[in-house]
CSV table of C-alpha atoms in Angstrom, one decimal:
chain,number,residue,atom,x,y,z
A,13,UNK,CA,89.3,80.0,92.9
A,14,UNK,CA,91.5,77.3,91.4
A,15,UNK,CA,90.5,73.8,92.5
A,16,UNK,CA,92.9,70.9,92.3
A,17,UNK,CA,93.5,67.4,93.3
A,18,UNK,CA,96.9,67.2,95.0
A,19,UNK,CA,98.8,63.9,94.6
A,20,UNK,CA,99.8,62.6,98.1
A,21,UNK,CA,103.5,62.6,96.9
A,22,UNK,CA,103.3,66.4,96.6
A,23,UNK,CA,101.8,66.7,100.1
A,24,UNK,CA,104.7,64.6,101.4
A,25,UNK,CA,107.2,66.7,99.5
A,26,UNK,CA,105.8,69.8,101.1
A,27,UNK,CA,106.2,68.3,104.5
A,28,UNK,CA,109.9,67.4,104.1
A,29,UNK,CA,111.2,70.3,102.0
A,30,UNK,CA,111.9,73.9,102.6
A,31,UNK,CA,109.0,76.3,102.9
A,32,UNK,CA,110.1,78.0,99.7
A,33,UNK,CA,109.8,74.8,97.6
A,34,UNK,CA,106.9,74.6,95.2
A,35,UNK,CA,105.1,71.8,96.9
A,36,UNK,CA,105.2,73.8,100.2
A,37,UNK,CA,103.9,76.9,98.5
A,38,UNK,CA,101.0,74.9,97.2
A,39,UNK,CA,100.1,73.6,100.7
A,40,UNK,CA,100.5,77.2,102.0
A,41,UNK,CA,98.0,78.4,99.3
A,42,UNK,CA,95.6,75.7,100.4
A,43,UNK,CA,95.9,76.6,104.1
A,44,UNK,CA,95.4,80.3,103.2
A,45,UNK,CA,92.3,79.5,101.3
A,46,UNK,CA,93.8,80.8,98.0
A,47,UNK,CA,93.1,77.5,96.3
A,48,UNK,CA,90.6,74.7,96.8
A,49,UNK,CA,91.6,71.0,97.0
A,50,UNK,CA,89.5,67.9,96.6
A,51,UNK,CA,90.6,64.9,98.6
A,52,UNK,CA,89.2,61.5,99.4
A,53,UNK,CA,89.6,58.9,102.1
A,54,UNK,CA,92.0,56.9,99.9
A,55,UNK,CA,94.2,59.9,99.3
A,56,UNK,CA,94.3,60.8,103.0
A,57,UNK,CA,95.0,57.2,104.0
A,58,UNK,CA,97.9,57.1,101.6
A,59,UNK,CA,99.3,60.3,103.0
A,60,UNK,CA,98.9,59.1,106.5
A,61,UNK,CA,100.6,55.8,105.8
A,62,UNK,CA,103.6,57.3,103.9
A,63,UNK,CA,104.3,59.8,106.7
A,64,UNK,CA,104.4,56.9,109.1
A,65,UNK,CA,107.3,55.3,107.3
A,66,UNK,CA,110.7,55.1,108.9
A,67,UNK,CA,112.2,57.5,106.4
A,68,UNK,CA,110.0,60.3,107.7
A,69,UNK,CA,110.2,59.5,111.4
A,70,UNK,CA,112.0,62.6,112.4
A,71,UNK,CA,109.7,64.9,110.5
A,72,UNK,CA,106.4,63.3,111.6
A,73,UNK,CA,107.3,62.6,115.2
A,74,UNK,CA,105.4,64.1,118.2
A,75,UNK,CA,102.1,64.1,116.3
A,76,UNK,CA,103.3,66.4,113.5
A,77,UNK,CA,102.4,63.9,110.8
A,78,UNK,CA,99.0,63.5,112.2
A,79,UNK,CA,98.5,67.2,112.7
A,80,UNK,CA,99.6,67.8,109.1
A,81,UNK,CA,97.1,65.3,107.7
A,82,UNK,CA,94.4,66.7,109.9
A,83,UNK,CA,94.8,70.3,108.6
A,84,UNK,CA,94.9,69.0,105.0
A,85,UNK,CA,91.6,67.2,105.6
A,86,UNK,CA,90.2,70.3,107.2
A,87,UNK,CA,91.1,72.6,104.4
A,88,UNK,CA,90.3,70.3,101.5
A,89,UNK,CA,86.8,69.2,100.4
A,90,UNK,CA,86.8,65.6,101.4
A,91,UNK,CA,84.5,63.5,99.2
A,92,UNK,CA,83.8,59.8,98.8
A,93,UNK,CA,86.1,57.9,96.5
A,94,UNK,CA,84.6,57.5,93.0
A,95,UNK,CA,85.1,54.2,91.2
A,96,UNK,CA,88.7,54.3,89.9
A,97,UNK,CA,89.1,54.7,86.1
A,98,UNK,CA,91.2,51.6,85.5
A,99,UNK,CA,93.9,52.1,82.9
A,100,UNK,CA,93.7,55.9,83.1
A,101,UNK,CA,97.4,56.0,83.9
A,102,UNK,CA,100.3,53.6,83.5
A,103,UNK,CA,100.2,53.0,87.3
A,104,UNK,CA,96.9,51.6,88.4
A,105,UNK,CA,97.4,53.1,91.9
A,106,UNK,CA,97.2,56.6,90.4
A,107,UNK,CA,93.9,55.9,88.7
A,108,UNK,CA,91.8,56.9,91.7
A,109,UNK,CA,93.3,60.4,91.5
A,110,UNK,CA,92.2,60.8,87.9
A,111,UNK,CA,88.7,59.6,88.8
A,112,UNK,CA,88.5,62.0,91.7
A,113,UNK,CA,89.6,64.9,89.4
A,114,UNK,CA,87.1,64.1,86.7
A,115,UNK,CA,84.2,63.5,89.1
A,116,UNK,CA,84.7,66.9,90.7
A,117,UNK,CA,85.7,68.8,87.6
A,118,UNK,CA,88.8,70.4,89.1
A,119,UNK,CA,91.1,72.6,87.2
A,120,UNK,CA,94.0,70.2,87.5
A,121,UNK,CA,95.8,67.4,89.3
A,122,UNK,CA,99.0,68.6,90.9
A,123,UNK,CA,101.6,65.8,90.7
A,124,UNK,CA,105.3,65.1,90.4
A,125,UNK,CA,104.8,61.6,89.2
A,126,UNK,CA,105.7,60.8,85.7
A,127,UNK,CA,102.7,58.5,85.1
A,128,UNK,CA,100.3,61.3,86.0
A,129,UNK,CA,102.2,64.1,84.2
A,130,UNK,CA,102.1,61.9,81.1
A,131,UNK,CA,98.3,62.0,80.9
A,132,UNK,CA,97.9,65.7,80.9
A,133,UNK,CA,95.5,66.7,78.0
A,134,UNK,CA,93.0,69.4,77.1
A,135,UNK,CA,90.4,67.4,79.0
A,136,UNK,CA,92.4,67.0,82.2
A,137,UNK,CA,95.3,69.2,83.2
A,138,UNK,CA,98.1,67.7,85.2
A,139,UNK,CA,100.5,70.4,86.5
A,140,UNK,CA,103.8,69.8,88.2
A,141,UNK,CA,104.1,71.8,91.5
A,142,UNK,CA,106.1,74.6,89.8
A,143,UNK,CA,103.6,75.1,87.1
A,144,UNK,CA,100.8,74.9,89.6
A,145,UNK,CA,102.3,77.7,91.6
A,146,UNK,CA,102.7,79.9,88.5
A,147,UNK,CA,99.0,79.3,87.7
A,148,UNK,CA,97.9,80.0,91.2
A,149,UNK,CA,99.9,83.3,91.5
A,150,UNK,CA,98.6,84.5,88.2
A,151,UNK,CA,95.0,83.6,88.8
A,152,UNK,CA,92.5,86.3,89.4
A,153,UNK,CA,91.5,87.0,93.0
A,154,UNK,CA,88.2,85.6,94.4
A,155,UNK,CA,86.6,89.0,94.1
A,156,UNK,CA,87.8,89.3,90.5
A,157,UNK,CA,86.5,85.9,89.7
A,158,UNK,CA,83.1,86.8,91.2
A,159,UNK,CA,83.0,89.9,89.0
A,160,UNK,CA,83.7,87.8,86.0
A,161,UNK,CA,80.8,85.6,86.9
A,162,UNK,CA,78.6,88.7,87.2
A,163,UNK,CA,79.8,89.7,83.7
A,164,UNK,CA,78.8,86.2,82.4
A,165,UNK,CA,75.3,86.7,83.9
A,166,UNK,CA,75.0,90.1,82.2
A,167,UNK,CA,76.1,88.6,78.9
A,168,UNK,CA,73.5,85.9,79.4
A,169,UNK,CA,70.9,88.6,80.0
A,170,UNK,CA,72.0,90.4,76.8
A,171,UNK,CA,71.8,87.2,74.8
A,172,UNK,CA,68.3,86.4,76.1
A,173,UNK,CA,67.2,89.9,75.0
A,174,UNK,CA,66.1,90.6,78.6
A,175,UNK,CA,68.1,93.7,78.9
A,176,UNK,CA,67.0,94.9,75.5
A,177,UNK,CA,63.4,94.6,76.6
A,178,UNK,CA,63.8,96.2,79.9
A,179,UNK,CA,65.5,99.1,78.1
A,180,UNK,CA,62.6,99.4,75.7
A,181,UNK,CA,60.0,99.2,78.5
A,182,UNK,CA,61.8,102.0,80.2
A,183,UNK,CA,62.1,104.0,77.0
A,184,UNK,CA,58.5,103.6,76.1
A,185,UNK,CA,57.4,104.5,79.6
A,186,UNK,CA,59.6,107.5,79.6
A,187,UNK,CA,58.5,108.6,76.2
A,188,UNK,CA,54.9,108.3,77.1
A,189,UNK,CA,55.3,110.1,80.3
A,190,UNK,CA,57.0,112.9,78.5
A,191,UNK,CA,54.1,113.1,76.1
A,192,UNK,CA,51.7,113.1,79.0
A,193,UNK,CA,53.7,115.5,81.0
A,194,UNK,CA,53.3,118.3,78.5
A,195,UNK,CA,49.6,117.6,78.0
A,196,UNK,CA,46.9,118.4,80.5
A,197,UNK,CA,45.3,115.0,80.2
A,198,UNK,CA,44.4,112.8,83.1
A,199,UNK,CA,43.5,109.8,81.0
A,200,UNK,CA,45.1,106.6,82.5
A,201,UNK,CA,46.8,106.2,79.1
A,202,UNK,CA,49.5,103.7,80.2
A,203,UNK,CA,46.9,101.2,81.4
A,204,UNK,CA,45.9,100.6,77.8
A,205,UNK,CA,49.3,100.0,76.4
A,206,UNK,CA,51.1,97.9,78.9
A,207,UNK,CA,50.8,94.3,79.9
A,208,UNK,CA,48.9,94.1,83.2
A,209,UNK,CA,51.9,92.2,84.6
A,210,UNK,CA,54.0,95.3,84.2
A,211,UNK,CA,51.4,97.7,85.6
A,212,UNK,CA,52.6,97.8,89.2
A,213,UNK,CA,56.2,98.6,88.3
A,214,UNK,CA,55.4,101.0,85.5
A,215,UNK,CA,52.7,102.6,87.6
A,216,UNK,CA,55.1,103.3,90.3
A,217,UNK,CA,57.5,104.9,87.9
A,218,UNK,CA,54.8,106.9,86.2
A,219,UNK,CA,53.3,108.1,89.4
A,220,UNK,CA,56.7,109.3,90.6
A,221,UNK,CA,57.1,111.3,87.5
A,222,UNK,CA,53.5,112.6,87.4
A,223,UNK,CA,53.4,113.7,91.0
A,224,UNK,CA,56.8,115.4,91.0
A,225,UNK,CA,57.5,118.9,90.0
A,226,UNK,CA,59.1,119.2,86.6
A,227,UNK,CA,62.2,120.9,88.0
A,228,UNK,CA,62.6,118.1,90.6
A,229,UNK,CA,62.4,115.5,87.9
A,230,UNK,CA,64.9,117.2,85.7
A,231,UNK,CA,67.3,117.8,88.6
A,232,UNK,CA,67.0,114.2,89.9
A,233,UNK,CA,67.4,112.8,86.4
A,234,UNK,CA,70.4,114.9,85.6
A,235,UNK,CA,72.0,113.9,88.9
A,236,UNK,CA,71.3,110.3,88.1
A,237,UNK,CA,72.7,110.6,84.7
A,238,UNK,CA,75.8,112.4,85.8
A,239,UNK,CA,76.7,110.5,89.0
A,240,UNK,CA,75.9,107.0,89.9
A,241,UNK,CA,73.5,104.8,88.0
A,242,UNK,CA,74.6,101.7,89.9
A,243,UNK,CA,72.5,102.3,93.0
A,244,UNK,CA,69.7,104.2,91.4
A,245,UNK,CA,66.2,102.7,91.9
A,246,UNK,CA,64.2,102.1,88.9
A,247,UNK,CA,62.2,105.3,89.0
A,248,UNK,CA,65.5,107.3,88.9
A,249,UNK,CA,66.6,105.2,85.9
A,250,UNK,CA,63.3,106.1,84.3
A,251,UNK,CA,64.0,109.7,85.2
A,252,UNK,CA,67.4,109.5,83.6
A,253,UNK,CA,66.0,108.3,80.4
A,254,UNK,CA,63.2,110.9,80.5
A,255,UNK,CA,65.8,113.5,80.9
A,256,UNK,CA,67.7,112.2,77.9
A,257,UNK,CA,64.5,112.5,75.8
A,258,UNK,CA,63.9,116.1,77.0
A,259,UNK,CA,67.4,116.9,75.8
A,260,UNK,CA,66.3,115.7,72.4
A,261,UNK,CA,68.8,113.0,72.0
A,262,UNK,CA,68.0,110.9,68.9
A,263,UNK,CA,66.4,107.6,69.1
A,264,UNK,CA,69.5,105.5,68.6
A,265,UNK,CA,71.3,107.3,71.3
A,266,UNK,CA,68.4,107.0,73.7
A,267,UNK,CA,68.4,103.3,73.1
A,268,UNK,CA,72.1,103.0,73.8
A,269,UNK,CA,71.7,105.1,76.9
A,270,UNK,CA,68.8,103.0,78.1
A,271,UNK,CA,70.6,99.8,77.5
A,272,UNK,CA,73.6,101.0,79.5
A,273,UNK,CA,71.5,102.4,82.3
A,274,UNK,CA,69.4,99.2,82.6
A,275,UNK,CA,72.5,97.0,82.7
A,276,UNK,CA,74.1,99.2,85.3
A,277,UNK,CA,71.0,99.4,87.3
A,278,UNK,CA,70.3,95.7,86.9
A,279,UNK,CA,73.7,95.0,88.5
A,280,UNK,CA,72.4,96.8,91.6
A,281,UNK,CA,68.9,95.4,91.6
A,282,UNK,CA,67.5,93.3,94.4
A,283,UNK,CA,66.3,89.7,94.1
A,284,UNK,CA,62.7,90.8,94.0
A,285,UNK,CA,63.3,93.3,91.2
A,286,UNK,CA,65.4,91.0,88.9
A,287,UNK,CA,62.3,89.1,87.8
A,288,UNK,CA,61.2,92.2,85.9
A,289,UNK,CA,63.6,91.8,83.0
A,290,UNK,CA,62.3,88.4,81.9
A,291,UNK,CA,60.0,89.4,79.2
A,292,UNK,CA,59.8,88.0,75.7
A,293,UNK,CA,60.6,89.8,72.5
A,294,UNK,CA,57.4,90.3,70.6
A,295,UNK,CA,57.6,90.8,66.8
A,296,UNK,CA,57.3,94.5,66.0
A,297,UNK,CA,57.9,95.7,69.5
A,298,UNK,CA,61.4,96.8,68.8
A,299,UNK,CA,60.9,98.8,65.6
A,300,UNK,CA,57.6,100.3,66.8
A,301,UNK,CA,59.4,101.5,69.8
A,302,UNK,CA,62.2,103.1,67.9
A,303,UNK,CA,59.8,104.9,65.7
A,304,UNK,CA,58.1,106.3,68.8
A,305,UNK,CA,61.2,107.3,70.5
A,306,UNK,CA,62.5,108.9,67.4
A,307,UNK,CA,59.3,110.9,67.0
A,308,UNK,CA,59.3,112.0,70.6
A,309,UNK,CA,62.9,113.0,70.8
A,310,UNK,CA,62.7,115.2,67.7
A,311,UNK,CA,60.2,117.5,69.4
A,312,UNK,CA,60.8,120.4,71.7
A,313,UNK,CA,58.6,121.0,74.7
A,314,UNK,CA,57.0,124.1,73.2
A,315,UNK,CA,56.1,122.2,70.0
A,316,UNK,CA,54.5,119.4,72.1
A,317,UNK,CA,52.3,121.8,74.0
A,318,UNK,CA,50.5,122.7,70.8
A,319,UNK,CA,49.8,119.1,69.8
A,320,UNK,CA,47.5,116.3,71.1
A,321,UNK,CA,49.0,113.7,73.4
A,322,UNK,CA,51.4,111.4,71.6
A,323,UNK,CA,50.2,107.8,71.8
A,324,UNK,CA,51.6,104.5,70.7
A,325,UNK,CA,49.4,102.9,68.2
A,326,UNK,CA,49.9,99.2,68.3
A,327,UNK,CA,53.0,97.8,70.0
A,328,UNK,CA,53.2,94.3,71.0
A,329,UNK,CA,52.9,93.8,74.7
A,330,UNK,CA,55.8,92.0,76.4
A,331,UNK,CA,55.0,88.6,77.8
A,332,UNK,CA,56.7,86.8,80.6
A,333,UNK,CA,58.5,83.7,79.6
A,334,UNK,CA,60.5,81.0,81.4
A,335,UNK,CA,64.1,81.8,81.9
A,336,UNK,CA,66.4,80.1,79.4
A,337,UNK,CA,68.3,77.1,81.0
A,338,UNK,CA,71.7,78.6,80.6
A,339,UNK,CA,70.5,81.8,82.2
A,340,UNK,CA,68.9,79.9,85.0
A,341,UNK,CA,72.2,78.1,85.6
A,342,UNK,CA,74.0,81.5,85.8
A,343,UNK,CA,71.4,82.9,88.2
A,344,UNK,CA,71.8,79.8,90.4
A,345,UNK,CA,75.5,80.3,90.4
A,346,UNK,CA,74.9,83.8,91.9
A,347,UNK,CA,72.6,82.3,94.5
A,348,UNK,CA,75.2,79.6,95.4
A,349,UNK,CA,77.9,82.3,95.7
A,350,UNK,CA,75.6,84.3,97.9
A,351,UNK,CA,75.0,81.3,100.2
A,352,UNK,CA,78.7,80.5,100.4
A,353,UNK,CA,79.6,84.1,101.2
A,354,UNK,CA,76.9,85.0,103.7
A,355,UNK,CA,75.8,81.6,105.0
A,356,UNK,CA,72.1,82.0,104.2
A,357,UNK,CA,69.6,82.2,101.4
A,358,UNK,CA,69.2,85.6,99.8
A,359,UNK,CA,66.2,87.6,100.9
A,360,UNK,CA,64.1,89.7,98.5
A,361,UNK,CA,65.8,92.9,99.5
A,362,UNK,CA,69.3,91.5,99.0
A,363,UNK,CA,71.3,92.4,95.9
A,364,UNK,CA,71.3,89.7,93.3
A,365,UNK,CA,74.9,90.6,92.5
A,366,UNK,CA,76.8,91.6,95.7
A,367,UNK,CA,80.0,93.4,96.5
A,368,UNK,CA,82.5,90.5,97.0
A,369,UNK,CA,84.6,92.6,99.3
A,370,UNK,CA,81.8,93.6,101.7
A,371,UNK,CA,81.0,91.7,104.9
A,372,UNK,CA,77.3,92.3,104.5
A,373,UNK,CA,75.3,92.0,101.3
A,374,UNK,CA,75.8,95.3,99.4
A,375,UNK,CA,75.3,96.2,95.8
A,376,UNK,CA,78.5,96.4,93.7
A,377,UNK,CA,80.2,99.8,94.1
A,378,UNK,CA,80.6,101.9,91.0
A,379,UNK,CA,84.2,100.9,90.4
A,380,UNK,CA,83.3,97.2,90.5
A,381,UNK,CA,80.5,97.8,88.0
A,382,UNK,CA,83.0,99.5,85.8
A,383,UNK,CA,85.3,96.5,86.2
A,384,UNK,CA,82.5,94.1,85.2
A,385,UNK,CA,82.1,96.0,82.0
A,386,UNK,CA,85.8,96.2,81.4
A,387,UNK,CA,86.1,92.4,81.9
A,388,UNK,CA,83.3,91.9,79.3
A,389,UNK,CA,85.1,94.2,76.9
A,390,UNK,CA,88.4,92.2,77.5
A,391,UNK,CA,86.5,89.0,76.7
A,392,UNK,CA,85.3,90.5,73.5
A,393,UNK,CA,81.7,90.5,74.7
A,394,UNK,CA,81.2,94.2,75.3
A,395,UNK,CA,79.6,96.9,73.3
A,396,UNK,CA,80.1,95.1,70.0
A,397,UNK,CA,77.4,92.6,71.0
A,398,UNK,CA,74.8,95.3,70.6
A,399,UNK,CA,76.6,96.7,67.5
A,400,UNK,CA,76.4,93.3,65.9
A,401,UNK,CA,72.8,92.9,66.9
A,402,UNK,CA,71.8,96.3,65.5
A,403,UNK,CA,73.7,95.7,62.3
A,404,UNK,CA,71.8,92.4,61.9
A,405,UNK,CA,68.5,94.2,62.6
A,406,UNK,CA,69.3,97.0,60.2
A,407,UNK,CA,70.1,94.4,57.5
A,408,UNK,CA,66.8,92.7,58.2
A,409,UNK,CA,64.9,95.9,57.8
A,410,UNK,CA,63.5,95.8,61.4
A,411,UNK,CA,65.6,98.7,62.6
A,412,UNK,CA,64.8,101.9,60.6
A,413,UNK,CA,64.2,105.5,61.1
A,414,UNK,CA,60.8,107.0,60.4
A,415,UNK,CA,60.8,108.5,57.0
A,416,UNK,CA,59.5,112.1,56.6
A,417,UNK,CA,56.7,110.8,54.3
A,418,UNK,CA,55.9,107.8,56.6
A,419,UNK,CA,52.7,107.8,58.6
A,420,UNK,CA,53.4,109.4,62.0
A,421,UNK,CA,53.8,106.9,64.8
A,422,UNK,CA,51.3,108.9,66.9
A,423,UNK,CA,48.5,107.4,64.9
A,424,UNK,CA,47.1,110.8,63.7
A,425,UNK,CA,47.0,109.5,60.1
A,426,UNK,CA,49.1,112.4,58.9
A,427,UNK,CA,52.5,112.1,57.4
A,428,UNK,CA,55.3,112.3,59.9
A,429,UNK,CA,56.7,115.5,58.4
A,430,UNK,CA,53.2,117.1,58.8
A,431,UNK,CA,52.8,116.0,62.4
A,432,UNK,CA,55.4,115.2,65.0
A,433,UNK,CA,58.2,115.4,62.5
A,434,UNK,CA,57.3,119.0,61.5
B,11,UNK,CA,89.1,62.0,111.9
B,12,UNK,CA,89.1,60.1,115.1
B,13,UNK,CA,86.8,61.4,117.8
B,14,UNK,CA,88.3,62.6,121.0
B,15,UNK,CA,86.9,63.7,124.3
B,16,UNK,CA,85.4,67.2,124.2
B,17,UNK,CA,86.1,70.1,126.5
B,18,UNK,CA,84.4,73.5,127.0
B,19,UNK,CA,86.1,76.9,127.0
B,20,UNK,CA,85.0,80.5,127.2
B,21,UNK,CA,86.3,82.6,124.4
B,22,UNK,CA,86.4,86.4,123.9
B,23,UNK,CA,83.5,87.1,121.5
B,24,UNK,CA,85.5,89.7,119.6
B,25,UNK,CA,88.4,87.3,119.2
B,26,UNK,CA,86.0,84.6,118.0
B,27,UNK,CA,84.6,86.9,115.4
B,28,UNK,CA,88.1,87.7,114.2
B,29,UNK,CA,88.9,84.0,114.1
B,30,UNK,CA,85.8,83.3,112.1
B,31,UNK,CA,87.0,85.8,109.5
B,32,UNK,CA,90.6,84.6,109.6
B,33,UNK,CA,89.8,81.0,109.0
B,34,UNK,CA,87.1,81.7,106.4
B,35,UNK,CA,84.2,80.2,108.2
B,36,UNK,CA,80.8,81.2,107.1
B,37,UNK,CA,78.6,83.3,109.4
B,38,UNK,CA,76.4,80.3,109.9
B,39,UNK,CA,79.2,78.0,111.2
B,40,UNK,CA,78.9,77.0,114.8
B,41,UNK,CA,81.2,78.8,117.3
B,42,UNK,CA,82.8,75.4,118.3
B,43,UNK,CA,83.5,74.6,114.6
B,44,UNK,CA,85.3,78.0,114.2
B,45,UNK,CA,87.4,77.4,117.3
B,46,UNK,CA,88.3,73.9,116.3
B,47,UNK,CA,89.2,75.0,112.8
B,48,UNK,CA,91.4,77.8,114.0
B,49,UNK,CA,93.2,75.5,116.4
B,50,UNK,CA,93.6,72.8,113.8
B,51,UNK,CA,95.1,75.4,111.4
B,52,UNK,CA,97.4,76.6,114.1
B,53,UNK,CA,98.6,73.2,115.1
B,54,UNK,CA,98.9,72.0,111.5
B,55,UNK,CA,100.9,75.0,110.4
B,56,UNK,CA,103.2,74.7,113.4
B,57,UNK,CA,103.7,71.0,112.7
B,58,UNK,CA,104.5,71.8,109.0
B,59,UNK,CA,106.9,74.6,109.9
B,60,UNK,CA,108.7,72.4,112.4
B,61,UNK,CA,109.1,69.5,109.9
B,62,UNK,CA,110.2,71.9,107.2
B,63,UNK,CA,112.8,73.5,109.5
B,64,UNK,CA,114.4,70.0,109.9
B,65,UNK,CA,114.8,69.6,106.1
B,66,UNK,CA,118.1,70.0,104.3
B,67,UNK,CA,116.6,68.5,101.0
B,68,UNK,CA,116.3,70.5,97.8
B,69,UNK,CA,112.9,70.6,96.1
B,70,UNK,CA,113.9,67.9,93.7
B,71,UNK,CA,115.4,65.6,96.4
B,72,UNK,CA,112.3,66.0,98.5
B,73,UNK,CA,110.1,65.0,95.5
B,74,UNK,CA,112.3,62.0,94.7
B,75,UNK,CA,112.2,60.8,98.3
B,76,UNK,CA,108.5,61.4,98.6
B,77,UNK,CA,107.6,59.5,95.5
B,78,UNK,CA,110.0,56.7,96.2
B,79,UNK,CA,108.4,56.1,99.6
B,80,UNK,CA,104.9,56.5,98.2
B,81,UNK,CA,105.7,53.8,95.6
B,82,UNK,CA,107.3,51.6,98.3
B,83,UNK,CA,104.3,51.9,100.5
B,84,UNK,CA,102.0,50.9,97.7
B,85,UNK,CA,104.1,47.9,96.8
B,86,UNK,CA,104.1,46.8,100.4
B,87,UNK,CA,100.3,47.1,100.5
B,88,UNK,CA,100.0,45.1,97.3
B,89,UNK,CA,102.2,42.3,98.8
B,90,UNK,CA,100.1,42.2,102.0
B,91,UNK,CA,96.9,42.1,100.0
C-alpha cells in the first residue's frame, strides 16, 4: 500500500472542492483504506485551525470541520512530531512535513505548495494531487503487493542457497530410497549418511516410502507431480521426486524439478516446517549429489535388482546456520504482515506465506503461487537465477557429469561404465 | 481527540462482524473500537460529502484558496507568537 504524508492544504482543498477533484479522490482513497497516510499533532492542529477560518465557515459549520478532522485522524497513522528539518524547504513552516515523511519512510509527500513541490528528489518524492492519484490508481493491490513480498522472500531463499540445499536433501533422500526400495536390505542406511538434525524429517519421509506399496507411491507421486505441488506435504514432494527418478529423468532435470517442487512446496509450508531449509552449503555436497543422482537415474529397476544397494560414499553433511540478516528481515516482514492481517502471532501450524484474500490463514492457492513466480520473472529474478548459478558452477568445474571412465559414485571401486553406468 | 461521555448500546453481532470487515479493523480490535470507527467514518464521510456539495470551486480554485488560508493562518500564528 502506498503511504504518504498529505499536506494540510490538500486536505482543506478536498473539503471545499468537488468530490471528483484530485485532492478529494486522495481523501477518498485514505478513507477506503487504499492508501496509508502518516499524520502528526502539528499537521492535525493546522488542519483544524484552517478549517475554523471565516473563509470556510459555511463548509465547516455544524461540526462538519471537526468530524472531517476526526475521520482523518482515525484513518491516518498519527505519530509524534519529529524534530523539524530546518531549511529543508524555502518555507520553514513546511519543514515539519519533510521531517515527518523522512522519519516514517513514506512513498511521497502529497502537496500543492510550490515550496514543497520544489524539493522533490530521488530521495524524497513530492507529488501534486493529480500525480498522486495516478500513482495510487496504477499501484498494485494489497494482495498483489503481498505476493510480491512473498516473491522477495523466495528470492532471498534462493540467494542464501537454502532452496538449493533442500532440493538436494530431497533428491538424495529420494535417490537413496529408490536404491533401497529395489534391494531387500533392512539396514538403516540413511542414519549413516544424514546429519542427525535432519533425521526426524528424513525418517518420516523414508518411512512413508518404505511402508507404502510401490503402486501407491507411484500413483501418489504421479498425482502430486501432475496436479498441485503447492499444498503437498513434504513426503509427497519426496514422492514426486522419487517418481521423477523412476522415470529415468537425467540428473540435471531432476535437480531442476526438485528446485521447482521445493520452492512451490515451501510457499505452502507451515511455520514449523520452514526452519528445515536453513542448512549451509558444504563443499563437495552439490557435485557429489549430482553424480549420485546421475548414476541412479540412468538405471532401470530391473538392472538395479541385480546389483548391490547403491550408497553415497562421502558427501558433506548439511549443517544448520544462522539465517542471513537480509533473509531474517524478509521473514520478519512476513510475520508482521501475518499479525496485521489476522491480529495475532502465527502458530506453528499456520502457513508462513498466507493467502492474502482469505479471511483465515490459508496457504497460497495455486494461481497465487503461479503469480509469485510470474512476478519474479517480470522482475528478472526468475529461472535465470539458477541458470546463472549453474553456468558459474560449470565454469568452476564443480558441476559435471560422471564420465564413463570415472569411478562409480556407489563406491564399488569399479569404473562407472562397468558398474551403475553399464 | 477530546474525550466525551460514553454510552452503551447492543449491536447485532452479525452486523458488527460486517462492520469489522468494512472498516478494516483487525480481528483483535475491541468491539467498541470497531463501532466507534464505523460511526466516525460514517459521520466524517457525511460531513465531507455535505461540504463538497456546497462547493462551486474548481480544483485549482480550491487549491489556491486552501493554500492562501493556510499561509494566512501561519502568518497570524507567527505574529501572535
